[in-house]
Coordinates of N, CA and C in Angstrom, one line a residue:
X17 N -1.4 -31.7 -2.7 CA -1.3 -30.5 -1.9 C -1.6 -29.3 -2.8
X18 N -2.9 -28.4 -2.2 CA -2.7 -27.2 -3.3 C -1.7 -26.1 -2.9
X19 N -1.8 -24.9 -3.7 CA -0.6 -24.2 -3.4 C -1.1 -23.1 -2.5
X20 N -1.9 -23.4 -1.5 CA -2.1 -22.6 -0.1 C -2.0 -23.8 1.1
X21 N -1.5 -24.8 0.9 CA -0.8 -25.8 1.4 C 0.6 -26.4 1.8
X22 N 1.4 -25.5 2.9 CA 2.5 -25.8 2.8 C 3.3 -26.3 4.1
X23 N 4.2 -27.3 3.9 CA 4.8 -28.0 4.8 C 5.3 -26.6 5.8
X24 N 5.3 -27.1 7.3 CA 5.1 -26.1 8.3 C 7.0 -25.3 7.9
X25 N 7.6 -26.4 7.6 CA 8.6 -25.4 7.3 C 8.9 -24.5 6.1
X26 N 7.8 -24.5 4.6 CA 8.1 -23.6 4.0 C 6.3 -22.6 4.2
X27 N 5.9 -22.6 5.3 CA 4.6 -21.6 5.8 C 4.8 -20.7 5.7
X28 N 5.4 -19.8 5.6 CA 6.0 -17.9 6.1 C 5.8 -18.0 7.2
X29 N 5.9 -16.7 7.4 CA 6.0 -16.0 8.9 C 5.8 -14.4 9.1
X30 N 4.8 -14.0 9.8 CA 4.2 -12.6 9.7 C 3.2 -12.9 10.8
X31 N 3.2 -11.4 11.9 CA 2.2 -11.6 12.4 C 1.1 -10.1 12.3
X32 N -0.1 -9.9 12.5 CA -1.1 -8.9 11.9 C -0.4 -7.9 13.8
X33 N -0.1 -8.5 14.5 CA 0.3 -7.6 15.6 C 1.3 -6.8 15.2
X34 N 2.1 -7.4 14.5 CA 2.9 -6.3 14.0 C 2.8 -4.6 13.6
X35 N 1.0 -4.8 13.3 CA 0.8 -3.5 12.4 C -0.1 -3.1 12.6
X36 N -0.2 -1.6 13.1 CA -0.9 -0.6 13.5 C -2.4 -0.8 12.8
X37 N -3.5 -0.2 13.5 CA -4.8 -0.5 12.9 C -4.8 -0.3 11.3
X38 N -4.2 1.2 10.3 CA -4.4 1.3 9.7 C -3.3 0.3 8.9
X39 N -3.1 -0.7 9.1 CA -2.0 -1.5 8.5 C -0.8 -1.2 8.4
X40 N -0.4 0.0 8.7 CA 1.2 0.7 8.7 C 1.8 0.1 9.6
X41 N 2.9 -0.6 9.7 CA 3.8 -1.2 10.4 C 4.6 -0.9 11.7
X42 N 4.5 -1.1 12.5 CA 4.5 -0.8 14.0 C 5.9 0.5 13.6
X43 N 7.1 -0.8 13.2 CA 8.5 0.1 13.5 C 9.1 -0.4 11.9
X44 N 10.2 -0.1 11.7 CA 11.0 -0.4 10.9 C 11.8 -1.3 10.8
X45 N 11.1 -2.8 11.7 CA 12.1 -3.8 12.2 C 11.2 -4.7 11.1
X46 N 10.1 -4.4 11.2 CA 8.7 -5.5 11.2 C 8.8 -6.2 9.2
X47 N 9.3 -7.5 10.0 CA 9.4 -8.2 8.6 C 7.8 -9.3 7.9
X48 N 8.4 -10.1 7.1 CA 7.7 -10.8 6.6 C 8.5 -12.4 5.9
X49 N 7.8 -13.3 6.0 CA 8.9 -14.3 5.4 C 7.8 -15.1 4.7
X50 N 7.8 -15.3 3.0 CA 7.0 -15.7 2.4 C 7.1 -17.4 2.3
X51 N 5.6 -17.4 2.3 CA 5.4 -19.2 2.0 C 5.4 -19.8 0.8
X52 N 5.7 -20.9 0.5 CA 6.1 -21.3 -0.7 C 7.2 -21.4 -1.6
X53 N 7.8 -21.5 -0.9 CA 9.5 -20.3 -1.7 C 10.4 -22.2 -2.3
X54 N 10.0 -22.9 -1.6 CA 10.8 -24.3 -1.4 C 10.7 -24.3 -3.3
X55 N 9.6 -24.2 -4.1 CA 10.1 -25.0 -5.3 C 10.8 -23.8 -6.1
X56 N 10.6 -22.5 -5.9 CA 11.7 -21.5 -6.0 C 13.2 -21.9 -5.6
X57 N 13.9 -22.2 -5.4 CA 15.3 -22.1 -4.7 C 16.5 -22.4 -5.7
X58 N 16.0 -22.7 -6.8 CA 17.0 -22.4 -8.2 C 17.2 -20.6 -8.4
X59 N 15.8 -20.5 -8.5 CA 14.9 -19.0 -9.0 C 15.7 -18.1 -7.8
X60 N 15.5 -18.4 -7.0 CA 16.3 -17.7 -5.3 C 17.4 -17.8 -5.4
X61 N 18.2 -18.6 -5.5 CA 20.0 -18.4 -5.8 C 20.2 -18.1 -6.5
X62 N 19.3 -18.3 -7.8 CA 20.2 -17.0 -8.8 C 19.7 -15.5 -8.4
X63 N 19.0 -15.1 -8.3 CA 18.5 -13.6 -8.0 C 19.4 -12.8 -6.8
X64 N 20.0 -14.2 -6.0 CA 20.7 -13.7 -5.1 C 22.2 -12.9 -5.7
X65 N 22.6 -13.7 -6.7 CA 23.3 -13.7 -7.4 C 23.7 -11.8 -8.0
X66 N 22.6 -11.5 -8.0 CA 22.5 -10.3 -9.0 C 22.4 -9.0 -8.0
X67 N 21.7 -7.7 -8.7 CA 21.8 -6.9 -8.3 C 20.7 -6.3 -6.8
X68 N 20.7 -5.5 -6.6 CA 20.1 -5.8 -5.0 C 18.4 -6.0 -5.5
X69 N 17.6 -6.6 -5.1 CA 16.5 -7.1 -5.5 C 15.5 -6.3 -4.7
X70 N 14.3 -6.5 -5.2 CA 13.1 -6.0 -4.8 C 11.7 -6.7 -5.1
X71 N 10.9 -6.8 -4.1 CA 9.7 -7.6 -4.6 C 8.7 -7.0 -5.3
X72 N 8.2 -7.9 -6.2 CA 6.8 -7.3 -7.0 C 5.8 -8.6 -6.7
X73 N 5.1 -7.0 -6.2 CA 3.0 -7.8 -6.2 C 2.3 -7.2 -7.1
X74 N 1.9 -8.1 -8.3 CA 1.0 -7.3 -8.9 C -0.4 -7.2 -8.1
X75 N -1.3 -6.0 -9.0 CA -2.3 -6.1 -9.1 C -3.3 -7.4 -8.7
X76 N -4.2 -7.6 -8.0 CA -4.8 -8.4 -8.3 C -6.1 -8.5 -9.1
X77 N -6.7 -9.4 -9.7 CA -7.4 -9.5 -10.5 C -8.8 -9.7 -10.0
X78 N -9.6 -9.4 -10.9 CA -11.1 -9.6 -10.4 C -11.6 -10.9 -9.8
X79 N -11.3 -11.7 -10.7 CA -10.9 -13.3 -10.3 C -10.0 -13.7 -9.1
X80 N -9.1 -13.9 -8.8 CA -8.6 -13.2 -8.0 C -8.9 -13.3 -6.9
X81 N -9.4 -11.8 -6.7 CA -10.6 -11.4 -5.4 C -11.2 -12.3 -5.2
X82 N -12.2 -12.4 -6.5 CA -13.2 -13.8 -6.1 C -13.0 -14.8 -5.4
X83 N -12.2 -15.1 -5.9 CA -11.8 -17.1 -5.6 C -10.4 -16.6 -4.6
X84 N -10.3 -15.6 -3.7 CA -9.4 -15.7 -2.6 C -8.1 -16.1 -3.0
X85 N -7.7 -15.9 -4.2 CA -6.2 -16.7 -4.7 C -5.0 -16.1 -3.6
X86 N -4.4 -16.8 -3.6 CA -2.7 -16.2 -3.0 C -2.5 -15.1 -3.6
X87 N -1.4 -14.3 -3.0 CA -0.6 -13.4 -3.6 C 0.6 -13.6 -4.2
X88 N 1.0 -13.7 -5.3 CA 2.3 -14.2 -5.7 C 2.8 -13.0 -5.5
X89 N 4.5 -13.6 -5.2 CA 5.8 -12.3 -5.6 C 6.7 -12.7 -6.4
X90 N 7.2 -11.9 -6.9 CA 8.5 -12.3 -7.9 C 9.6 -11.2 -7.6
X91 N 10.8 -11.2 -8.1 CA 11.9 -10.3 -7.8 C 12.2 -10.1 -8.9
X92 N 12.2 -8.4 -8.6 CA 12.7 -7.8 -9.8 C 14.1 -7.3 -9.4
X93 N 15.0 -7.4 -9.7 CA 16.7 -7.2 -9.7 C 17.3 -7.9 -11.3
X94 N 18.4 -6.2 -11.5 CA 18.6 -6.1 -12.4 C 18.1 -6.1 -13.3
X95 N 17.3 -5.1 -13.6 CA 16.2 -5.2 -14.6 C 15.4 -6.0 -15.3
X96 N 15.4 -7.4 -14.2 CA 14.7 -8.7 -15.0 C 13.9 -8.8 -13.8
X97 N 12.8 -9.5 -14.2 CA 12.0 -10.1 -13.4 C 11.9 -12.0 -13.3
X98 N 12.0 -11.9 -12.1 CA 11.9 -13.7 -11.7 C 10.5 -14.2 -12.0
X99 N 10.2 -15.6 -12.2 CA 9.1 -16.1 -11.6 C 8.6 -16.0 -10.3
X100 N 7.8 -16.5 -9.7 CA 6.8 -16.9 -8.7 C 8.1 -17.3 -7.7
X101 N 8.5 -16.5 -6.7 CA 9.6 -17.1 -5.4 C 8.6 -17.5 -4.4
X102 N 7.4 -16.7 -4.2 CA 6.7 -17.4 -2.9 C 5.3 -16.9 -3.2
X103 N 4.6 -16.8 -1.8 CA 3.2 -16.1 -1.3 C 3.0 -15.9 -0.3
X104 N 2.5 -14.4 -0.2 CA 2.1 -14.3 1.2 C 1.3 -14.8 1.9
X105 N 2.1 -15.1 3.3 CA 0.9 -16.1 4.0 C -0.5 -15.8 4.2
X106 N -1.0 -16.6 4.5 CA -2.8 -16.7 4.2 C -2.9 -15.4 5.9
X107 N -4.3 -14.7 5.4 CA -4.3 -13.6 6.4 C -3.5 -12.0 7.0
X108 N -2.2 -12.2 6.0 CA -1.5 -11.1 5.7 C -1.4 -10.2 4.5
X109 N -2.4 -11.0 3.0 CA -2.6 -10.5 2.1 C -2.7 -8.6 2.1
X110 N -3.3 -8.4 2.4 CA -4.2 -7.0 2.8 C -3.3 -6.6 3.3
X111 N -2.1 -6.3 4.2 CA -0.8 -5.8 4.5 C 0.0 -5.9 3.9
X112 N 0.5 -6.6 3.2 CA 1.4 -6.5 1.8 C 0.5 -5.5 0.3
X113 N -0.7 -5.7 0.4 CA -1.4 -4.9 -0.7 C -1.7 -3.5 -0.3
X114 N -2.1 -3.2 1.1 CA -1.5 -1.8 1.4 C -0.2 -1.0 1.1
X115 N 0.4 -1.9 1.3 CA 2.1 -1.2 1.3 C 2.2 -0.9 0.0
X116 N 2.0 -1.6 -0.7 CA 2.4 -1.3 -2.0 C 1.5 0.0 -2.7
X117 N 0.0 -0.2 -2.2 CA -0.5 1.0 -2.1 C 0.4 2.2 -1.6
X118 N 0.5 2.4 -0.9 CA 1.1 3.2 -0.1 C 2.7 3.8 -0.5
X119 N 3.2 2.9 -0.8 CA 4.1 3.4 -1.7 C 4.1 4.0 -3.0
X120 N 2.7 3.4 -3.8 CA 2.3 4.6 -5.3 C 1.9 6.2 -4.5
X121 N 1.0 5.9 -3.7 CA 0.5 7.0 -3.1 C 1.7 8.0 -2.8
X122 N 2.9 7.4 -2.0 CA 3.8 8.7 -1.8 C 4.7 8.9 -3.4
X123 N 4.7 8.2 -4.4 CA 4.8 8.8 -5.2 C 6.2 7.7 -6.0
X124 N 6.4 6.8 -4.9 CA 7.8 6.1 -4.7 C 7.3 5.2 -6.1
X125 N 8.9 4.3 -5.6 CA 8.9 3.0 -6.9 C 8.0 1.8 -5.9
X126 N 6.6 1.1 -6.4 CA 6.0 0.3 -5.7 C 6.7 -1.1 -5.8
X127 N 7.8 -0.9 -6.0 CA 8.1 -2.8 -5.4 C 8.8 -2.2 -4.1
X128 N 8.5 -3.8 -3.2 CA 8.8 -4.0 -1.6 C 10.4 -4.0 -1.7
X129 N 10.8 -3.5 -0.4 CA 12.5 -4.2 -0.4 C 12.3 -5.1 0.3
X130 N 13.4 -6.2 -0.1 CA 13.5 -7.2 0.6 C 14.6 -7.6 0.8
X131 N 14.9 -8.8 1.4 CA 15.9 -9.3 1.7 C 16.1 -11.4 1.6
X132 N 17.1 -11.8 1.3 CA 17.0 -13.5 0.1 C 17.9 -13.7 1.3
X133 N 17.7 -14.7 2.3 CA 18.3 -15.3 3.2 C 18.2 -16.1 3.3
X134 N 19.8 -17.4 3.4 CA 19.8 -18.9 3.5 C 19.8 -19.3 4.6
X135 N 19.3 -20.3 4.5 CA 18.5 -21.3 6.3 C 19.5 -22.3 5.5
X136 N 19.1 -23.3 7.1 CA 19.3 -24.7 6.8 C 18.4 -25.2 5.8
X137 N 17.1 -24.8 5.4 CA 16.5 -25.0 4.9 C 15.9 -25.0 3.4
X138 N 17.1 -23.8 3.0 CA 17.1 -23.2 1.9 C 17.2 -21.7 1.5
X139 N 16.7 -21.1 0.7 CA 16.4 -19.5 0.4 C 15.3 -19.5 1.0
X140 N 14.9 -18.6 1.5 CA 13.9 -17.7 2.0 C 13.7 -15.9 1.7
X141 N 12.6 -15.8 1.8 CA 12.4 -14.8 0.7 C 11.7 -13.6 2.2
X142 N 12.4 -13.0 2.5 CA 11.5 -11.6 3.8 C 11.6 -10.3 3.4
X143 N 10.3 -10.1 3.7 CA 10.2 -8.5 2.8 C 10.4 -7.8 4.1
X144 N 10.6 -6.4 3.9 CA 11.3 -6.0 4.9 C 10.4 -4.4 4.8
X145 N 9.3 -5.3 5.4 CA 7.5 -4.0 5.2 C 8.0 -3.0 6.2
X146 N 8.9 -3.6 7.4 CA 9.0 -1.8 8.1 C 9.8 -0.6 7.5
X147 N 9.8 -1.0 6.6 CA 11.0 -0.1 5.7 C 10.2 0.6 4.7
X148 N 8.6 0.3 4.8 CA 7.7 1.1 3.9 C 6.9 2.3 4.8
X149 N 7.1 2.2 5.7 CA 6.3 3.1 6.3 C 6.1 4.2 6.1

């Protein structure tokens, strides 16, 4: 299985209706729930653990672009950074890389807020994009 390959229950969840043409997010409800998060869930309970957390997307790279790679996130809380908790689902990329645009642009701190919520199924990782608007 590669790593844009993931069982339907650790897929994310996002939909592009959510978001206004220019990618700005309808309302301030409009979440996101990242894919991949399943071999994270050590990395997830602890982070939960700590101070209120926030997502980081870096940059992407030239390479990157090229070859269509995922978007990794990691959480930054308490002045550490996590590894790799998930990716955004395939097709939403460009909506998460706006935002974060968008948040240098007004001048803010560019990591996402989010929010580390347990399922039956584990941690889950939802950024909470209507809250960048």
């Amino acid at each position: 299985m590669s790593e844009t390959d993931y069982p339907r229950t650790d897929a994310g969840a996002g939909s592009l209706r959510d978001y206004r043409y220019d990618l700005v997010p309808a309302n301030r409800r409009v979440t996101m729930t990242l894919a991949g998060s399943d071999p994270a869930q050590e990395e997830i309970a602890r982070i939960a653990t700590l101070g209120e957390p926030r997502a980081f997307v870096g940059k992407r790279t030239i390479e990157e672009e090229r070859t269509d790679a995922p978007v990794a996130v990691r959480i930054f809380s308490d002045r550490s950074m996590s590894g790799v908790v998930g990716y955004v689902p395939r097709g939403l990329e460009s909506v998460v890389l706006e935002a974060v645009a968008r948040l240098e642009r007004s001048g803010e701190d560019s990591r996402l807020p989010v929010k580390l919520t347990r399922t039956r199924r584990g941690w889950r990782v939802v950024l909470l994009l209507g809250l960048t608007r």
